[in-house]
Short mmCIF file of C-alpha atoms and ligand atoms in Angstrom, two decimals:
data_model
loop_
_atom_site.label_atom_id
_atom_site.label_comp_id
_atom_site.label_asym_id
_atom_site.label_seq_id
_atom_site.Cartn_x
_atom_site.Cartn_y
_atom_site.Cartn_z
CA ARG A 23 0.10 -5.66 21.35
CA PRO A 24 1.03 -7.34 18.06
CA ARG A 25 3.06 -5.20 15.71
CA VAL A 26 1.92 -4.03 12.27
CA LEU A 27 3.94 -2.45 9.49
CA SER A 28 3.01 -1.39 5.99
CA GLY A 29 4.09 1.05 3.31
CA ILE A 30 2.85 2.89 0.26
CA GLN A 31 4.72 4.53 -2.60
CA PRO A 32 4.54 8.27 -3.33
CA THR A 33 4.70 7.70 -7.09
CA ALA A 34 1.45 9.43 -8.07
CA ASP A 35 -0.37 12.66 -7.25
CA SER A 36 -2.98 10.73 -5.29
CA PHE A 37 -3.66 7.32 -3.81
CA HIS A 38 -6.48 5.40 -5.53
CA LEU A 39 -9.44 3.27 -4.52
CA GLY A 40 -7.39 0.06 -4.84
CA ASN A 41 -4.85 1.35 -2.32
CA TYR A 42 -7.65 2.52 -0.07
CA LEU A 43 -9.76 -0.64 0.02
CA GLY A 44 -6.92 -3.12 -0.39
CA ALA A 45 -4.67 -1.67 2.28
CA LEU A 46 -5.22 1.77 3.79
CA ARG A 47 -8.60 1.11 5.34
CA GLN A 48 -7.12 -1.85 7.19
CA TRP A 49 -4.29 0.39 8.40
CA VAL A 50 -6.82 2.69 10.03
CA GLU A 51 -8.63 -0.19 11.68
CA MET A 52 -5.46 -1.85 12.94
CA GLN A 53 -4.14 1.26 14.67
CA GLU A 54 -6.78 0.56 17.33
CA THR A 55 -5.61 -2.96 18.07
CA HIS A 56 -1.97 -3.14 17.01
CA ASP A 57 1.29 -1.35 17.63
CA SER A 58 1.28 0.17 14.16
CA TYR A 59 3.97 1.60 11.86
CA TYR A 60 2.99 3.05 8.49
CA MET A 61 5.31 4.69 6.05
CA VAL A 62 5.61 6.52 2.78
CA VAL A 63 8.27 4.55 0.91
CA ASP A 64 10.21 7.24 -0.92
CA LEU A 65 13.25 4.99 -1.34
CA HIS A 66 11.10 2.57 -3.32
CA ALA A 67 9.90 5.49 -5.44
CA LEU A 68 13.41 5.80 -6.91
CA THR A 69 12.96 2.52 -8.78
CA VAL A 70 11.13 4.38 -11.55
CA GLU A 71 12.23 7.65 -13.21
CA TRP A 72 11.74 10.55 -10.82
CA ASP A 73 12.02 14.29 -10.49
CA PRO A 74 13.37 15.51 -7.12
CA GLU A 75 10.91 18.39 -6.65
CA LEU A 76 7.98 16.23 -7.66
CA LEU A 77 9.09 13.45 -5.32
CA ARG A 78 9.31 15.89 -2.40
CA ARG A 79 5.86 17.20 -3.21
CA ARG A 80 4.31 13.76 -3.62
CA THR A 81 5.86 12.51 -0.39
CA ARG A 82 4.12 15.31 1.51
CA VAL A 83 0.84 14.75 -0.34
CA ALA A 84 1.09 11.04 0.47
CA ALA A 85 1.71 11.72 4.15
CA ALA A 86 -1.18 14.20 4.25
CA GLN A 87 -3.50 11.59 2.75
CA LEU A 88 -2.45 9.08 5.41
CA PHE A 89 -3.45 11.45 8.18
CA ALA A 90 -6.58 12.44 6.24
CA ILE A 91 -7.91 8.86 6.03
CA GLY A 92 -7.81 8.75 9.82
CA LEU A 93 -4.36 7.61 10.90
CA ASP A 94 -3.89 9.29 14.24
CA PRO A 95 -0.36 10.17 15.41
CA GLU A 96 -1.51 9.48 18.95
CA LYS A 97 -2.40 5.91 18.02
CA CYS A 98 0.17 4.91 15.40
CA THR A 99 3.50 5.91 13.91
CA VAL A 100 3.42 7.51 10.46
CA PHE A 101 6.80 8.24 8.91
CA VAL A 102 8.84 8.62 5.76
CA GLN A 103 11.11 5.68 4.90
CA SER A 104 14.21 7.74 4.02
CA HIS A 105 14.09 9.37 7.47
CA VAL A 106 15.20 6.08 8.95
CA ARG A 107 18.62 5.19 7.52
CA GLU A 108 18.47 1.64 8.83
CA HIS A 109 16.23 0.62 5.91
CA THR A 110 19.06 0.86 3.38
CA GLU A 111 21.55 -0.65 5.79
CA LEU A 112 19.51 -3.79 6.42
CA ALA A 113 18.55 -3.99 2.75
CA TRP A 114 22.23 -4.38 1.84
CA ILE A 115 22.77 -7.20 4.30
CA LEU A 116 19.65 -9.00 3.08
CA THR A 117 20.72 -8.44 -0.53
CA CYS A 118 23.84 -10.45 0.23
CA LEU A 119 21.68 -13.27 1.59
CA THR A 120 19.30 -13.37 -1.39
CA GLY A 121 19.92 -15.82 -4.19
CA MET A 122 19.90 -14.54 -7.77
CA GLY A 123 17.35 -17.25 -8.55
CA GLU A 124 14.86 -16.28 -5.89
CA ALA A 125 15.16 -12.58 -6.73
CA SER A 126 14.59 -13.41 -10.40
CA ARG A 127 11.33 -15.17 -9.59
CA MET A 128 9.62 -11.96 -8.40
CA THR A 129 6.83 -11.40 -10.90
CA GLN A 130 6.35 -7.67 -10.26
CA TYR A 131 9.82 -7.05 -11.62
CA LYS A 132 8.92 -8.77 -14.86
CA ASP A 133 5.73 -6.69 -15.24
CA LYS A 134 7.29 -3.39 -14.28
CA SER A 135 10.53 -3.77 -16.22
CA ALA A 136 8.57 -4.52 -19.39
CA LYS A 137 6.87 -1.11 -19.09
CA GLN A 138 10.04 0.96 -18.71
CA GLU A 139 12.78 2.12 -20.99
CA PHE A 140 15.47 2.40 -18.32
CA VAL A 141 15.46 -0.49 -15.88
CA GLY A 142 17.67 0.16 -12.86
CA VAL A 143 19.08 -2.55 -10.61
CA GLY A 144 16.93 -1.05 -7.84
CA LEU A 145 13.79 -2.24 -9.57
CA PHE A 146 15.22 -5.76 -9.41
CA THR A 147 16.23 -5.59 -5.74
CA TYR A 148 13.10 -3.69 -4.71
CA PRO A 149 11.52 -6.67 -2.84
CA ILE A 150 14.65 -7.01 -0.69
CA LEU A 151 14.31 -3.41 0.47
CA GLN A 152 10.69 -4.20 1.26
CA ALA A 153 11.79 -7.21 3.32
CA ALA A 154 14.15 -4.94 5.24
CA ASP A 155 11.26 -2.50 5.88
CA ILE A 156 9.20 -5.24 7.45
CA LEU A 157 11.88 -7.10 9.40
CA LEU A 158 13.39 -3.96 10.93
CA TYR A 159 10.16 -3.41 12.85
CA GLN A 160 9.67 -7.06 13.86
CA ALA A 161 6.19 -6.87 12.33
CA ASP A 162 3.70 -9.65 13.03
CA GLN A 163 1.17 -8.53 10.42
CA VAL A 164 1.52 -6.69 7.12
CA PRO A 165 -1.78 -5.35 5.71
CA VAL A 166 -1.48 -5.26 1.89
CA GLY A 167 -3.27 -6.12 -1.35
CA ALA A 168 -2.84 -9.41 -3.22
CA ASP A 169 -0.04 -8.06 -5.43
CA GLN A 170 2.31 -8.03 -2.42
CA LYS A 171 1.89 -11.71 -1.50
CA GLN A 172 5.06 -12.83 -3.23
CA HIS A 173 7.12 -10.10 -1.56
CA LEU A 174 5.87 -11.27 1.82
CA GLU A 175 6.95 -14.82 1.02
CA LEU A 176 10.44 -13.61 0.17
CA THR A 177 10.48 -11.63 3.42
CA ARG A 178 9.66 -14.72 5.45
CA ASP A 179 12.27 -16.79 3.60
CA LEU A 180 14.95 -14.19 4.27
CA ALA A 181 13.98 -13.89 7.93
CA GLN A 182 14.17 -17.65 8.35
CA ARG A 183 17.49 -17.86 6.57
CA PHE A 184 18.97 -15.11 8.70
CA ASN A 185 17.65 -16.63 11.93
CA HIS A 186 18.98 -20.02 10.97
CA ARG A 187 22.47 -18.76 10.15
CA PHE A 188 22.97 -16.08 12.78
CA GLY A 189 20.55 -16.91 15.57
CA GLU A 190 16.94 -15.95 16.29
CA THR A 191 16.73 -12.27 15.30
CA PHE A 192 13.63 -11.56 13.21
CA ARG A 193 10.00 -12.24 13.87
CA LEU A 194 8.24 -13.96 10.94
CA PRO A 195 5.61 -11.62 9.47
CA GLN A 196 2.21 -12.71 8.13
CA PRO A 197 0.47 -10.95 5.26
CA TYR A 198 -2.93 -9.53 6.23
CA ILE A 199 -5.02 -9.62 3.06
CA LEU A 200 -8.79 -9.28 2.88
CA LYS A 201 -10.08 -11.57 0.15
CA GLU A 202 -13.02 -9.35 -0.88
CA VAL A 203 -10.84 -6.31 -1.60
CA GLU A 204 -7.44 -7.86 -2.34
CA LYS A 205 -7.60 -6.86 -6.00
CA ILE A 206 -9.77 -3.90 -7.00
CA THR A 207 -9.72 -3.72 -10.79
CA ASP A 208 -9.43 -0.99 -13.39
CA LEU A 209 -12.81 0.46 -14.42
CA GLN A 210 -11.85 0.44 -18.09
CA GLU A 211 -10.16 -2.95 -17.98
CA PRO A 212 -11.94 -4.90 -15.27
CA THR A 213 -9.67 -7.91 -15.34
CA ALA A 214 -6.53 -5.82 -14.62
CA LYS A 215 -5.56 -4.44 -11.22
CA MET A 216 -6.36 -0.76 -10.64
CA SER A 217 -2.86 0.71 -10.74
CA LYS A 218 -1.05 4.03 -10.83
CA SER A 219 0.81 2.87 -13.90
CA SER A 220 -2.31 1.82 -15.80
CA SER A 221 -2.71 3.17 -19.29
CA SER A 222 -5.82 5.32 -18.90
CA PRO A 223 -6.74 7.67 -16.02
CA GLN A 224 -10.40 6.85 -16.79
CA GLY A 225 -9.97 3.49 -15.12
CA ILE A 226 -8.63 4.82 -11.81
CA LEU A 227 -10.59 6.43 -8.98
CA ASP A 228 -8.22 8.79 -7.21
CA LEU A 229 -8.73 9.61 -3.57
CA LEU A 230 -8.19 13.29 -4.41
CA ASP A 231 -10.54 13.38 -7.43
CA GLU A 232 -13.46 15.84 -7.33
CA PRO A 233 -17.02 14.44 -7.36
CA GLY A 234 -17.50 15.33 -11.06
CA PRO A 235 -14.71 13.15 -12.44
CA LEU A 236 -15.49 10.35 -9.98
CA ARG A 237 -19.10 10.22 -11.13
CA LYS A 238 -18.12 10.33 -14.79
CA LYS A 239 -15.56 7.53 -14.46
CA ILE A 240 -17.97 5.25 -12.62
CA MET A 241 -20.89 5.88 -14.98
CA ARG A 242 -18.57 5.05 -17.90
CA ALA A 243 -17.08 1.96 -16.25
CA VAL A 244 -16.86 -0.97 -18.64
CA THR A 245 -19.54 -3.62 -18.02
CA ASP A 246 -20.94 -6.51 -20.01
CA THR A 247 -23.95 -6.14 -22.27
CA GLY A 248 -26.31 -8.02 -19.96
CA THR A 249 -28.65 -6.42 -17.44
CA GLU A 250 -28.17 -8.56 -14.36
CA ILE A 251 -26.39 -7.21 -11.32
CA ARG A 252 -24.67 -10.23 -9.89
CA ALA A 253 -21.15 -11.23 -8.89
CA ASP A 254 -19.58 -13.44 -11.54
CA GLU A 255 -15.85 -13.01 -11.87
CA GLU A 256 -15.66 -14.98 -15.13
CA ASN A 257 -18.48 -13.48 -17.15
CA LYS A 258 -19.14 -10.15 -15.42
CA PRO A 259 -15.79 -8.81 -14.14
CA GLY A 260 -16.88 -5.16 -14.39
CA ILE A 261 -20.11 -5.56 -12.43
CA THR A 262 -18.34 -7.84 -9.95
CA ASN A 263 -15.71 -5.16 -9.29
CA LEU A 264 -18.40 -2.51 -8.75
CA LEU A 265 -20.30 -4.84 -6.42
CA ARG A 266 -17.15 -5.41 -4.39
CA ILE A 267 -16.55 -1.68 -4.17
CA LEU A 268 -20.10 -0.88 -3.08
CA SER A 269 -20.11 -3.80 -0.66
CA ALA A 270 -16.87 -2.68 0.98
CA LEU A 271 -17.83 0.99 1.18
CA THR A 272 -21.33 0.42 2.57
CA LYS A 273 -20.41 -2.69 4.58
CA THR A 274 -23.25 -4.59 2.89
CA PRO A 275 -22.76 -8.24 1.89
CA ILE A 276 -22.79 -8.81 -1.89
CA PRO A 277 -25.79 -11.21 -1.85
CA GLU A 278 -27.82 -8.49 -0.17
CA LEU A 279 -26.82 -6.00 -2.87
CA GLU A 280 -27.70 -8.51 -5.59
CA LYS A 281 -31.15 -8.80 -4.11
CA ARG A 282 -31.56 -5.05 -3.71
CA TYR A 283 -30.73 -4.38 -7.37
CA GLU A 284 -32.74 -7.24 -8.81
CA GLY A 285 -34.61 -6.03 -11.88
CA GLN A 286 -32.88 -2.63 -11.87
CA GLY A 287 -30.62 -1.36 -14.61
CA TYR A 288 -26.89 -0.75 -14.49
CA GLY A 289 -27.55 3.02 -14.39
CA THR A 290 -29.19 3.10 -10.97
CA PHE A 291 -26.59 0.72 -9.59
CA LYS A 292 -23.67 2.75 -10.92
CA LYS A 293 -25.15 5.96 -9.57
CA ASP A 294 -25.24 4.41 -6.09
CA VAL A 295 -21.65 3.22 -6.43
CA ALA A 296 -20.65 6.77 -7.43
CA GLU A 297 -22.42 8.30 -4.45
CA ALA A 298 -20.78 5.84 -2.03
CA VAL A 299 -17.33 6.63 -3.45
CA ILE A 300 -17.93 10.38 -3.35
CA GLU A 301 -19.21 10.22 0.20
CA THR A 302 -16.04 8.40 1.29
CA PHE A 303 -13.53 10.43 -0.73
CA THR A 304 -14.83 13.98 -0.21
CA PRO A 305 -13.96 14.39 3.48
CA ILE A 306 -10.57 12.76 2.84
CA ARG A 307 -9.81 15.18 -0.01
CA GLU A 308 -10.83 18.16 2.11
CA ARG A 309 -8.73 17.06 5.08
CA THR A 310 -5.75 16.42 2.79
CA GLN A 311 -6.01 19.96 1.43
CA ARG A 312 -6.15 21.42 4.93
CA LEU A 313 -3.13 19.40 6.03
CA LEU A 314 -1.16 20.53 2.98
CA ALA A 315 -1.93 24.17 3.71
CA ASP A 316 0.37 23.99 6.74
CA GLU A 317 3.54 22.30 5.59
CA ALA A 318 5.45 23.08 8.78
CA GLU A 319 2.83 21.33 10.87
CA LEU A 320 2.82 18.31 8.55
CA ASP A 321 6.62 18.10 8.72
CA LYS A 322 6.39 18.25 12.50
CA LEU A 323 4.08 15.22 12.54
CA LEU A 324 6.54 13.38 10.31
CA ALA A 325 9.42 14.28 12.60
CA ILE A 326 7.59 12.72 15.54
CA GLY A 327 6.95 9.59 13.47
CA ALA A 328 10.56 9.38 12.33
CA GLU A 329 11.83 9.55 15.87
CA ARG A 330 9.59 6.73 17.05
CA ALA A 331 10.37 4.58 14.02
CA ARG A 332 14.12 5.11 14.42
CA ALA A 333 14.04 3.86 17.99
CA VAL A 334 12.64 0.52 16.88
CA ALA A 335 14.78 0.23 13.76
CA GLN A 336 17.98 1.04 15.63
CA GLU A 337 17.33 -1.61 18.22
CA THR A 338 16.94 -4.28 15.55
CA MET A 339 19.99 -3.08 13.60
CA GLU A 340 22.20 -3.18 16.67
CA GLN A 341 21.50 -6.90 17.00
CA VAL A 342 21.88 -7.50 13.29
CA ARG A 343 25.23 -5.75 13.12
CA GLU A 344 26.60 -7.79 15.97
CA ARG A 345 25.22 -11.09 14.63
CA VAL A 346 26.63 -10.71 11.12
CA GLY A 347 30.09 -9.93 12.47
CA PHE A 348 30.56 -6.16 12.25
CA LEU A 349 32.78 -4.46 14.82
CA PRO A 350 30.94 -2.16 17.19
CA ILE A 351 30.69 1.38 15.79
CA PRO A 352 33.50 3.24 17.59
P1 TYM B 2 1.92 0.30 -3.54
O1 TYM B 2 2.38 1.68 -3.23
O2 TYM B 2 1.92 -0.14 -4.97
O3 TYM B 2 0.45 0.08 -3.01
C1 TYM B 2 0.08 0.34 -1.66
C2 TYM B 2 -0.88 -0.72 -1.16
O4 TYM B 2 -2.06 -0.76 -1.95
C3 TYM B 2 -2.31 -2.09 -2.38
N1 TYM B 2 -2.97 -2.04 -3.71
C4 TYM B 2 -4.12 -2.64 -4.02
N2 TYM B 2 -4.97 -3.42 -3.30
C5 TYM B 2 -6.08 -3.86 -3.92
N3 TYM B 2 -6.38 -3.58 -5.21
C6 TYM B 2 -5.57 -2.81 -5.97
N4 TYM B 2 -5.88 -2.53 -7.23
C7 TYM B 2 -4.37 -2.31 -5.38
N5 TYM B 2 -3.36 -1.54 -5.83
C8 TYM B 2 -2.50 -1.39 -4.80
C9 TYM B 2 -0.94 -2.73 -2.44
O5 TYM B 2 -1.05 -4.14 -2.38
C10 TYM B 2 -0.27 -2.13 -1.23
O6 TYM B 2 -0.63 -2.84 -0.06
N6 TYM B 2 5.81 -2.64 -2.38
C11 TYM B 2 4.71 -1.88 -1.82
C12 TYM B 2 5.14 -0.81 -0.84
C13 TYM B 2 5.96 -1.28 0.30
C14 TYM B 2 5.53 -2.07 1.39
C15 TYM B 2 6.66 -2.18 2.25
C16 TYM B 2 4.32 -2.66 1.73
C17 TYM B 2 7.27 -0.98 0.51
N7 TYM B 2 7.69 -1.51 1.70
C18 TYM B 2 6.57 -2.90 3.43
C19 TYM B 2 4.26 -3.40 2.91
C20 TYM B 2 5.38 -3.52 3.76
C21 TYM B 2 3.99 -1.18 -2.96
O7 TYM B 2 4.55 -0.90 -3.98
O8 TYM B 2 2.72 -0.76 -2.66
#
C-alpha cells in the first residue's frame, strides 16, 4: 500500500473548518487505502510563543480531535511528533543541506514573522523540519491544503539533493491537494485563508464550537450586496466560500446548489450552511469530549502510535546516518 503522512499543529484550542475540509477529511478517507501516519506536530508549535502547560493540554486536545473525526488506531498510526526523536535528528542534517537562498524564499515565514514580535530561528527553519517529517516515513502522498504547496516543493528538492549526493535514500513525496477545498476562507474576510492566527474569532468555525456560535458566525458571514447565489471568486468571494463549504459537506456539486437556491435569499442559504456544519461538527465535539475525559486511555493510544512511528523512522535514520558518514552508534 502507498504510504501517507501528514501533520497538524496544536497551536489553538480547536481545529477549524479549513483544517477539516482542506486536510483532515482526506486523512480519514486515506486510512482505508494507504499505509497512513498522522501526527500532532508539537515541535512545530514551538515556533511561536508558547506556554508549556497550554501546549501539553492542546496536544492532547488535538490528538483527541484526530480520533474523534474518525481516525482509527486499527487502520492508521496517530502519534505526537516529539515522541519520535528522529524528527529533530533528520531536520539537522537537512538543515545543513538547505541553501540560505531557498530557505529565504519560503513565503509563510514572511507572513508569520511579520505578525510576531519575537521571531525565532525556528520559524525560519520550520519548513526543513517539515521536510524531515515527511521524508522519515518515505511518504508517497501528503494530504494538505494549498498553503503547504511550497513546503512540499522544498521537501522534494531536499530529497532529490540527498539522493543525488549520498545514494537513493528517500522516496519523493507528492502533495495531495483537493482543488475545491484547498483554501477555505475567513467568514469575515472572504479573500483571506481561514487561519488560527486570523484577527477575529468571528471569521473562524472551530470544530469544537457549540451550535449557537457556529450558527451566529455563519449568519453574519460577510457577503456581497447582491442576491444571487452563485460561485464567482472575483465578485462574490463570500458566497463562493459558503458554496464550497456546503458542497463539500453535503457532497453536492456546486452547479446543483446554484440551481437549488435560485431565486432564494442569502438567509435561507446561510441557514442550510449552518445546519450542515453543525451536523458535521456536533458528533466530533462530543467524541472529543469523551476522549478527553479519560486521559490515561488517550495517552495509551498515543503510545501505540509512537511505537509504530518510531519503527519506521528509525529504519530510515539508520540508513541516513550511514550514508552521511556517521560512525555506527557504539
Ligand atoms: P497547520 O497546522 O497550519 O494546518 C493543518 C492542515 O490544514 C490545512 N489548512 C487549510 N486547508 C484549507 N483551507 C484553510 N483555510 C486551511 N488552513 C489550514 C493545512 O494546509 C494543513 O494541511 N506545516 C503544517 C504542519 C506540518 C505538516 C508536516 C504537514 C508539519 N509537518 C508534514 C504535512 C506533512 C501546518 O502548519 O499545518
